[in-house]
CSV table of C-alpha atoms and ligand atoms in Angstrom, one decimal:
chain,number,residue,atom,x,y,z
A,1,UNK,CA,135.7,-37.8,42.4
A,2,UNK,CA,135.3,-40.7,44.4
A,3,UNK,CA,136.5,-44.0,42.5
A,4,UNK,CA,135.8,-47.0,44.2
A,5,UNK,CA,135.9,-49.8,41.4
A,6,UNK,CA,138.1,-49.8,38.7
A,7,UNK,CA,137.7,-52.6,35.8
A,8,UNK,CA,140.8,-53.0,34.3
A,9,UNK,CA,140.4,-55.6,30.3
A,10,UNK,CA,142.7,-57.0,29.3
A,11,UNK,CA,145.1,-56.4,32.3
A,12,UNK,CA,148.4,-58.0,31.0
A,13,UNK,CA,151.2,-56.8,33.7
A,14,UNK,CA,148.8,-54.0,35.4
A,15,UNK,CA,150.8,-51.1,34.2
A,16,UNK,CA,147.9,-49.1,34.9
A,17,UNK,CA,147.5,-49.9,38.0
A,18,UNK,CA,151.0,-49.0,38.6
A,19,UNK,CA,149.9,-45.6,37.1
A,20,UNK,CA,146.9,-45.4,39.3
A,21,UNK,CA,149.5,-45.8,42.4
A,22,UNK,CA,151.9,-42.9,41.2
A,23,UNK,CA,149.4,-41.0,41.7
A,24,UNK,CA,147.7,-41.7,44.1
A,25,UNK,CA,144.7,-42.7,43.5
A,26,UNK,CA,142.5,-44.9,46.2
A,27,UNK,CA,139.8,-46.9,44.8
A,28,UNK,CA,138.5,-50.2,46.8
A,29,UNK,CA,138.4,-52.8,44.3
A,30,UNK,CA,140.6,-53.5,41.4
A,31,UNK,CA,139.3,-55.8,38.5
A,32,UNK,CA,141.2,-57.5,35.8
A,33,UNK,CA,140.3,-59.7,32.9
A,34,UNK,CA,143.4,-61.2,31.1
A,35,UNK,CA,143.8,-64.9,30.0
A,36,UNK,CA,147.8,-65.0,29.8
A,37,UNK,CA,149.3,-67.2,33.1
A,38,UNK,CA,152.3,-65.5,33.0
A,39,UNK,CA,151.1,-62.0,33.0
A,40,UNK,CA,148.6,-63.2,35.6
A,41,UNK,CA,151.5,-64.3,37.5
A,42,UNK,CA,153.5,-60.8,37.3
A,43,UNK,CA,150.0,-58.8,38.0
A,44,UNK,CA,149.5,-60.7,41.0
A,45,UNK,CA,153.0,-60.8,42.2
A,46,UNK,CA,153.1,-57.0,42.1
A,47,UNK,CA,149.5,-56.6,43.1
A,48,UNK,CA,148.4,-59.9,45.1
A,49,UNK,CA,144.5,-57.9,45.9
A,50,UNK,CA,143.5,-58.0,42.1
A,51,UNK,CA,140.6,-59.6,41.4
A,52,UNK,CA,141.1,-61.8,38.3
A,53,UNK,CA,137.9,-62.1,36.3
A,54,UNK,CA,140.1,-64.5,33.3
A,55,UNK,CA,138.7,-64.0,29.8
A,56,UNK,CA,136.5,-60.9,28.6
A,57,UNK,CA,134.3,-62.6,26.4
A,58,UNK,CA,132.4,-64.0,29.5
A,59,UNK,CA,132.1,-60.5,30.8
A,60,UNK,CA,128.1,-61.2,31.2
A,61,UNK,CA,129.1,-63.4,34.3
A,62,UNK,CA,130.8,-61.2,36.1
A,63,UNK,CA,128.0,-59.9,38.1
A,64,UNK,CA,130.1,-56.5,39.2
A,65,UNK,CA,128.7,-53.6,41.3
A,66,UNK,CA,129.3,-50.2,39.9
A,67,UNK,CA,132.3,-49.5,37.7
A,68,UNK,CA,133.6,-45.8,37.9
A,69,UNK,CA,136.7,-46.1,35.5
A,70,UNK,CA,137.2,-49.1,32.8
A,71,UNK,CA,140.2,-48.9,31.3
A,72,UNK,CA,142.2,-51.5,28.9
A,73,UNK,CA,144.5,-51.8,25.4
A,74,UNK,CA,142.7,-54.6,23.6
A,75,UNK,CA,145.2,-57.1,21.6
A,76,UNK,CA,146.6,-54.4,18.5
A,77,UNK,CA,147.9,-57.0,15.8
A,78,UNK,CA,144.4,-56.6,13.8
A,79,UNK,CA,144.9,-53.1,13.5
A,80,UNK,CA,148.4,-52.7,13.6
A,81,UNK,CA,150.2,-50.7,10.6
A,82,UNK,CA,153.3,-53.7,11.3
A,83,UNK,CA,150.4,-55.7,11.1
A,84,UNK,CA,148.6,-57.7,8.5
A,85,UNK,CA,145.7,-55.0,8.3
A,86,UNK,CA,143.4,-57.5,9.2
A,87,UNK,CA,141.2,-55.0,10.8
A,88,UNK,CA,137.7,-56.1,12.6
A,89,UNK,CA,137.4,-59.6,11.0
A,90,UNK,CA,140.3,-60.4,13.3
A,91,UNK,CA,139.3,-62.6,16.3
A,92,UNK,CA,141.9,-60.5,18.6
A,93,UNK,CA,140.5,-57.1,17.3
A,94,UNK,CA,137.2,-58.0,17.5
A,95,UNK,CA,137.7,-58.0,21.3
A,96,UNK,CA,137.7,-54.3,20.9
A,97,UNK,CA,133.7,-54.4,20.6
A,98,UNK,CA,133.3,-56.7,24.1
A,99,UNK,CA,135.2,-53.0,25.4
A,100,UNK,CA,132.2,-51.6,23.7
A,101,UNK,CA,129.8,-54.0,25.1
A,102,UNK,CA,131.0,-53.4,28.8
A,103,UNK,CA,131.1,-50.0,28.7
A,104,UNK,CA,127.3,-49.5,27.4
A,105,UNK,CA,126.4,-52.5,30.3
A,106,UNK,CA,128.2,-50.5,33.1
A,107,UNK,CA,128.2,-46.9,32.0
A,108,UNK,CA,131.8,-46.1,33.8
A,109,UNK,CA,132.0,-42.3,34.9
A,110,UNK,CA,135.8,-42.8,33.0
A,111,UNK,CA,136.8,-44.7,30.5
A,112,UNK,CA,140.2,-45.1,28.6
A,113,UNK,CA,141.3,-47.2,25.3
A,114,UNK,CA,144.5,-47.9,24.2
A,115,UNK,CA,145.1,-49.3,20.9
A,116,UNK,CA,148.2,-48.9,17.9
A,117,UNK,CA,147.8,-46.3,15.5
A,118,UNK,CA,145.5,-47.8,12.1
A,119,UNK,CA,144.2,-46.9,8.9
A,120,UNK,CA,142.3,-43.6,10.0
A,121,UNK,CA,138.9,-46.1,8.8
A,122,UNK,CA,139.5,-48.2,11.5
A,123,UNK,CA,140.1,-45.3,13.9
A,124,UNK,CA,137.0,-43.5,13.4
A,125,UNK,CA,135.0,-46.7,13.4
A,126,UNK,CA,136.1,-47.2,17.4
A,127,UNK,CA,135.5,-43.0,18.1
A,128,UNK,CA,132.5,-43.4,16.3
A,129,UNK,CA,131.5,-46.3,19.2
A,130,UNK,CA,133.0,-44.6,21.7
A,131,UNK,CA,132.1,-41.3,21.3
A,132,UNK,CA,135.6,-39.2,21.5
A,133,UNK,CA,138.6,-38.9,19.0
A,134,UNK,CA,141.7,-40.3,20.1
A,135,UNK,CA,144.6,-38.1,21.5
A,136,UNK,CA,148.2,-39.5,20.2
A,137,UNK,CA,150.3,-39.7,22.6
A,138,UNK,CA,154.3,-40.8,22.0
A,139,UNK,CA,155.7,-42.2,25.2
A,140,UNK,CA,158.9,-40.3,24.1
A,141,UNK,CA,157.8,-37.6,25.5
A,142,UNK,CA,157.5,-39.4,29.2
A,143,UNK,CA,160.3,-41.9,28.6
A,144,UNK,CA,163.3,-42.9,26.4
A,145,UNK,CA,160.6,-45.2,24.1
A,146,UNK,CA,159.3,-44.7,20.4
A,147,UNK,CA,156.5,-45.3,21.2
A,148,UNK,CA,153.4,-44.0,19.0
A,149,UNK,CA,149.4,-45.0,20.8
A,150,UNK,CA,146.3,-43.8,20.0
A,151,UNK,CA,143.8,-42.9,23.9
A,152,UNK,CA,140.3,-42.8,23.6
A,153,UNK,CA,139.1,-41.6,26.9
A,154,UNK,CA,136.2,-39.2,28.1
A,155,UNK,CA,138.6,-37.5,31.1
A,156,UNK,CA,138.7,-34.0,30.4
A,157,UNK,CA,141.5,-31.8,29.1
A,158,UNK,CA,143.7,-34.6,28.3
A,159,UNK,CA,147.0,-32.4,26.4
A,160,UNK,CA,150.5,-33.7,25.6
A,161,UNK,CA,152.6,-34.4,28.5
A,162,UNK,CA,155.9,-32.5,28.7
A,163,UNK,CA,159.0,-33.6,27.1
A,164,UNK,CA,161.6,-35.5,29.7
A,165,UNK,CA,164.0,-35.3,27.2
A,166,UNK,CA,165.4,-38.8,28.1
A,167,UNK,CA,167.4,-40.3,25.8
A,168,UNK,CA,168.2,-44.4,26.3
A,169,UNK,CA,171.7,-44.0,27.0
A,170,UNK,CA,170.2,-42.6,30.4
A,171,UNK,CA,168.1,-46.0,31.2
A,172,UNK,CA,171.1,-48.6,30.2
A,173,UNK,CA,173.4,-50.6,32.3
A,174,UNK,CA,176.9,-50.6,31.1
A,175,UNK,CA,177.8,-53.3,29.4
A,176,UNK,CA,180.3,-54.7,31.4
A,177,UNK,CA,177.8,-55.0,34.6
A,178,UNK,CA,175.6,-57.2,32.2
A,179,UNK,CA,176.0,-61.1,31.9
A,180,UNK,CA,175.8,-63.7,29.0
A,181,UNK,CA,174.6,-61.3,26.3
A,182,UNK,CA,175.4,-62.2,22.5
A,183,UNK,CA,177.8,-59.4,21.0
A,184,UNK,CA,177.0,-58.7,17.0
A,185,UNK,CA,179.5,-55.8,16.8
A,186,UNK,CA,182.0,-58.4,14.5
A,187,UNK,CA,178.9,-58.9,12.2
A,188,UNK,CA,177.7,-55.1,11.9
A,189,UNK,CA,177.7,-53.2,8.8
A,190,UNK,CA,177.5,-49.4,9.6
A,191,UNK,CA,174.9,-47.5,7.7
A,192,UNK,CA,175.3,-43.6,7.2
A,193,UNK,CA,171.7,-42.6,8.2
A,194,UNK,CA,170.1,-39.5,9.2
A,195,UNK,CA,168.0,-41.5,11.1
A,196,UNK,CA,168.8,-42.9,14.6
A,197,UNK,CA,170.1,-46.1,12.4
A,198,UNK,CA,173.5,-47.0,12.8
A,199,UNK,CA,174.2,-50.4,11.2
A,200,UNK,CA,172.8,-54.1,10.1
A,201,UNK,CA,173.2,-57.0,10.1
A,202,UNK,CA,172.7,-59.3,7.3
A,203,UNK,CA,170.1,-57.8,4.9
A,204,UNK,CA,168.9,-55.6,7.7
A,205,UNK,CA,165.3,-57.0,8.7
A,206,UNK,CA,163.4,-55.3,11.0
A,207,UNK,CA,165.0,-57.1,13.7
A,208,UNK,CA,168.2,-56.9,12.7
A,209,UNK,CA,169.3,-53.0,12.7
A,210,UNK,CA,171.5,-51.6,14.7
A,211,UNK,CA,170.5,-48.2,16.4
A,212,UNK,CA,172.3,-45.4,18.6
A,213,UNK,CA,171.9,-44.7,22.5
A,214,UNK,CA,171.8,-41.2,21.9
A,215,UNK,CA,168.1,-40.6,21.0
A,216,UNK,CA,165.4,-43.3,21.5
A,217,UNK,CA,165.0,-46.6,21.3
A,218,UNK,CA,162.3,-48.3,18.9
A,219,UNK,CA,159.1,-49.3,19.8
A,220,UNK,CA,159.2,-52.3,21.9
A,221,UNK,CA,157.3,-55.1,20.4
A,222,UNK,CA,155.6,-58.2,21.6
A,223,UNK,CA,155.6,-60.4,18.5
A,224,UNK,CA,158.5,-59.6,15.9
A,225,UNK,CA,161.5,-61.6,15.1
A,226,UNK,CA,165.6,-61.1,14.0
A,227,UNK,CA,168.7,-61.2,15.9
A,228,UNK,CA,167.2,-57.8,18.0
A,229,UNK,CA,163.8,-59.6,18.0
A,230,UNK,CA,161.3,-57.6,20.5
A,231,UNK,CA,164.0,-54.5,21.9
A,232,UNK,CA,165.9,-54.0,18.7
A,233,UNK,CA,169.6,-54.1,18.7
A,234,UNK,CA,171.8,-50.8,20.2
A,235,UNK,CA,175.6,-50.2,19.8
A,236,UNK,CA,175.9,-50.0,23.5
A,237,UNK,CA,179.9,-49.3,23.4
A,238,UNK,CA,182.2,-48.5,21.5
A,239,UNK,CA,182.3,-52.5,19.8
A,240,UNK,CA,179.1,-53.9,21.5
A,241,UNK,CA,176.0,-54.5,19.3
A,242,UNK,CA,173.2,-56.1,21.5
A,243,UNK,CA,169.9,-56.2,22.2
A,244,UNK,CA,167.9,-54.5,25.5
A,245,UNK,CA,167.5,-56.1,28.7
A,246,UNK,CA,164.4,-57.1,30.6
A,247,UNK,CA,165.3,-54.1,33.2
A,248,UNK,CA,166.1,-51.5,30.7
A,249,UNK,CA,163.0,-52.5,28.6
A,250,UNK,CA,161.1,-51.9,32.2
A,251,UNK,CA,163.2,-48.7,32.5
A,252,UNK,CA,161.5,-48.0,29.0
A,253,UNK,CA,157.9,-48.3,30.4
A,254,UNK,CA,158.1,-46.4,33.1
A,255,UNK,CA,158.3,-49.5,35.2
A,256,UNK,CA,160.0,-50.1,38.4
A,257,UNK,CA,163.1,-52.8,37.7
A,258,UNK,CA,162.5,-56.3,37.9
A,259,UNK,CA,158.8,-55.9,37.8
A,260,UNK,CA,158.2,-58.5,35.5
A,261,UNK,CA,160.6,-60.8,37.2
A,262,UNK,CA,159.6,-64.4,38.0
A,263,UNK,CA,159.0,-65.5,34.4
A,264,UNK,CA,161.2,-66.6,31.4
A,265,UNK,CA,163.5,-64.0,29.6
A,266,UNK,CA,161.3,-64.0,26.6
A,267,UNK,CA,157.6,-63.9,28.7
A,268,UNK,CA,159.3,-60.6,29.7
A,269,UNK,CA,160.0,-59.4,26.7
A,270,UNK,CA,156.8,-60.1,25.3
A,271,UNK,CA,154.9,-58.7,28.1
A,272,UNK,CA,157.0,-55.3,28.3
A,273,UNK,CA,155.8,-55.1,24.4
A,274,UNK,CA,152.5,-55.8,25.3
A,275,UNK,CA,152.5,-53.1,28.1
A,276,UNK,CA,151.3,-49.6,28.5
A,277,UNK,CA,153.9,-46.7,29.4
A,278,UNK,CA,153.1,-46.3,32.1
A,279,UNK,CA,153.9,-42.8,32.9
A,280,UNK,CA,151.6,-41.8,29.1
A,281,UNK,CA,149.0,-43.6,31.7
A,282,UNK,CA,149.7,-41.3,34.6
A,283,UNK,CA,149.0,-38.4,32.7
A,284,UNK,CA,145.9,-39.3,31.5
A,285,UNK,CA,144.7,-40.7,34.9
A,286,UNK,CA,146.0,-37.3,36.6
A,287,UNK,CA,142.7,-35.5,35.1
A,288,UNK,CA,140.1,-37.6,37.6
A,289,UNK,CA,141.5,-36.2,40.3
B,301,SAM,C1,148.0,-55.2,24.3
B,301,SAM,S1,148.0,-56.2,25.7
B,301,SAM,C2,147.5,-55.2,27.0
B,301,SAM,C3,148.6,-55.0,28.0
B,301,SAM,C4,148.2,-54.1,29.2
B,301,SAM,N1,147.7,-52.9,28.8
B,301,SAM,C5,149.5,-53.9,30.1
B,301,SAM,O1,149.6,-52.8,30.6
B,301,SAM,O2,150.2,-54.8,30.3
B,301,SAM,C6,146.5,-57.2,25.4
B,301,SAM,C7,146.2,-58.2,26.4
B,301,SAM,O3,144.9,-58.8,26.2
B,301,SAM,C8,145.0,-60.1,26.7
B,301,SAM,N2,143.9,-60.9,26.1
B,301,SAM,C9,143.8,-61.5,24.9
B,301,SAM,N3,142.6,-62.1,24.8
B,301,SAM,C10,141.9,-61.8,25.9
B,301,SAM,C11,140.6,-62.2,26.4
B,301,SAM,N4,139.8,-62.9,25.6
B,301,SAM,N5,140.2,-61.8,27.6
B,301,SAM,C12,141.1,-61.1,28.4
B,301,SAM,N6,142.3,-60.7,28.0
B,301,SAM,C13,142.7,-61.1,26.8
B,301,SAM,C14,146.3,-60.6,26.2
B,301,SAM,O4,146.8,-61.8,26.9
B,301,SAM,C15,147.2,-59.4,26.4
B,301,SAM,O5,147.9,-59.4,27.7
């Protein structure tokens, strides 16, 4: 198959273009709709020929020629089980159903939607518009990341990808090659868990337990708070509690390092929760060829 536009929403840092490139694929035009500057700036730093279209919701002055994949994760919190179950009435979800409108307008021979996994209502109201059930896919399997996504896609055959069996103490740095990181070993109280939890802090918020290297990390977040905030917090050594670097959280996407370099600390952070994995993406995409 011959794919010579692609029409990527809601773009953030590209990861799927990234995916696009591991494998291969040649296409003439790449297309993007995102409104965030900063992950504008890291999508065109890594990729300076995308065509930024800005926001979706003007999509009907966009004037493109044929589309043959359209692809995109719209913003999750609406749906989101973290989230406030806010479901369609909220404004971020509803972006969702300009992904619908596109697709009907440019009739794509591929398309491919991300989203968080929701009430199973809310799920089979977007298969009912789009036509498929969603595969789950953890990007465990691909990568040291809990990392649990619903794919609504009509490229055939779609299965799980193998397991890598990569655990995160294969993507860290060592400690010691890291600077001006905040240690919360002296604070820790250890937990006896059968889980992958090894301690807390405080109360133990969301953000403030303390996991092991040796199986995966949690989900990487864009939005969520405590002292472990968007990466979670790791006992690294044998008396270091911290949180995840920008690299490793790369390393956690599938993502070459310092891809999202050239923005604050905490831009990064929020993009890499934002972003897709990007070798979950890869396998997907490796069906059109
Ligand atoms: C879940 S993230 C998708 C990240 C992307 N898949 C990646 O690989 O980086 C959703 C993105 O939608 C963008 N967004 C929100 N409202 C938008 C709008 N009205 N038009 C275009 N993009 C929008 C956000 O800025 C955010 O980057």
């Amino acid at each position: 198959m011959k794919i010579t536009n692609i029409l990527s929403l809601f773009d953030g840092i590209s990861c799927g273009r990234v995916a696009l490139d591991r494998i291969g694929i040649e296409y003439e035009n790449y297309y993007a709709s995102e409104i965030d500057k900063y992950a504008i700036k890291i999508a065109q730093s890594n990729f300076p020929d995308t065509i930024q279209l800005g926001d979706v919701k003007n999509w009907k002055e966009w004037n493109l020629p044929q589309i043959d994949l359209l692809m995109g994760g719209s913003p999750c919190q609406g749906f989101s089980i973290t989230g406030k179950q806010l479901n369609f009435e909220d404004p971020r979800s509803k972006l969702f159903f300009e992904f619908v409108d596109i697709l009907n307008y440019y009739k794509p021979k591929y398309f491919l939607l991300e989203n968080v996994r929701m009430k199973q209502e809310y799920q089979d109201i977007i298969s009912n518009y789009l036509g498929v059930q969603p595969i789950k896919i953890n990007s465990a399997l691909v990568s040291a990341q809990n990392r649990n996504r619903l794919y609504w896609t009509n490229i055939p055959n779609i299965s799980q990808p193998l397991d890598k069996g990569i655990i995160l103490k294969d993507v860290l740095d060592g400690d010691e090659s890291i600077e001006n990181f905040i240690n919360y070993f002296d604070i820790m109280k250890p937990v006896n868990s059968k889980s992958n939890r090894v301690g807390i802090i405080g109360k133990g918020g969301q953000g403030d337990r303390i996991y092991t290297t040796d199986k995966k990390s949690v989900t990487l977040m864009a939005e969520s708070g405590g002292r472990g905030a968007k990466t979670g917090l790791y006992l690294t050594g044998e008396k270091t509690v911290r949180m995840l670097m920008p690299n490793e959280c790369e390393r956690l996407q599938n993502l070459p390092d310092n891809y999202t370099e050239g923005v604050s600390k905490a831009q990064r952070y929020k993009m890499l929760g934002n972003g897709w994995t990007v070798d979950v993406i890869t396998h997907i995409l490796n069906n059109i060829k």
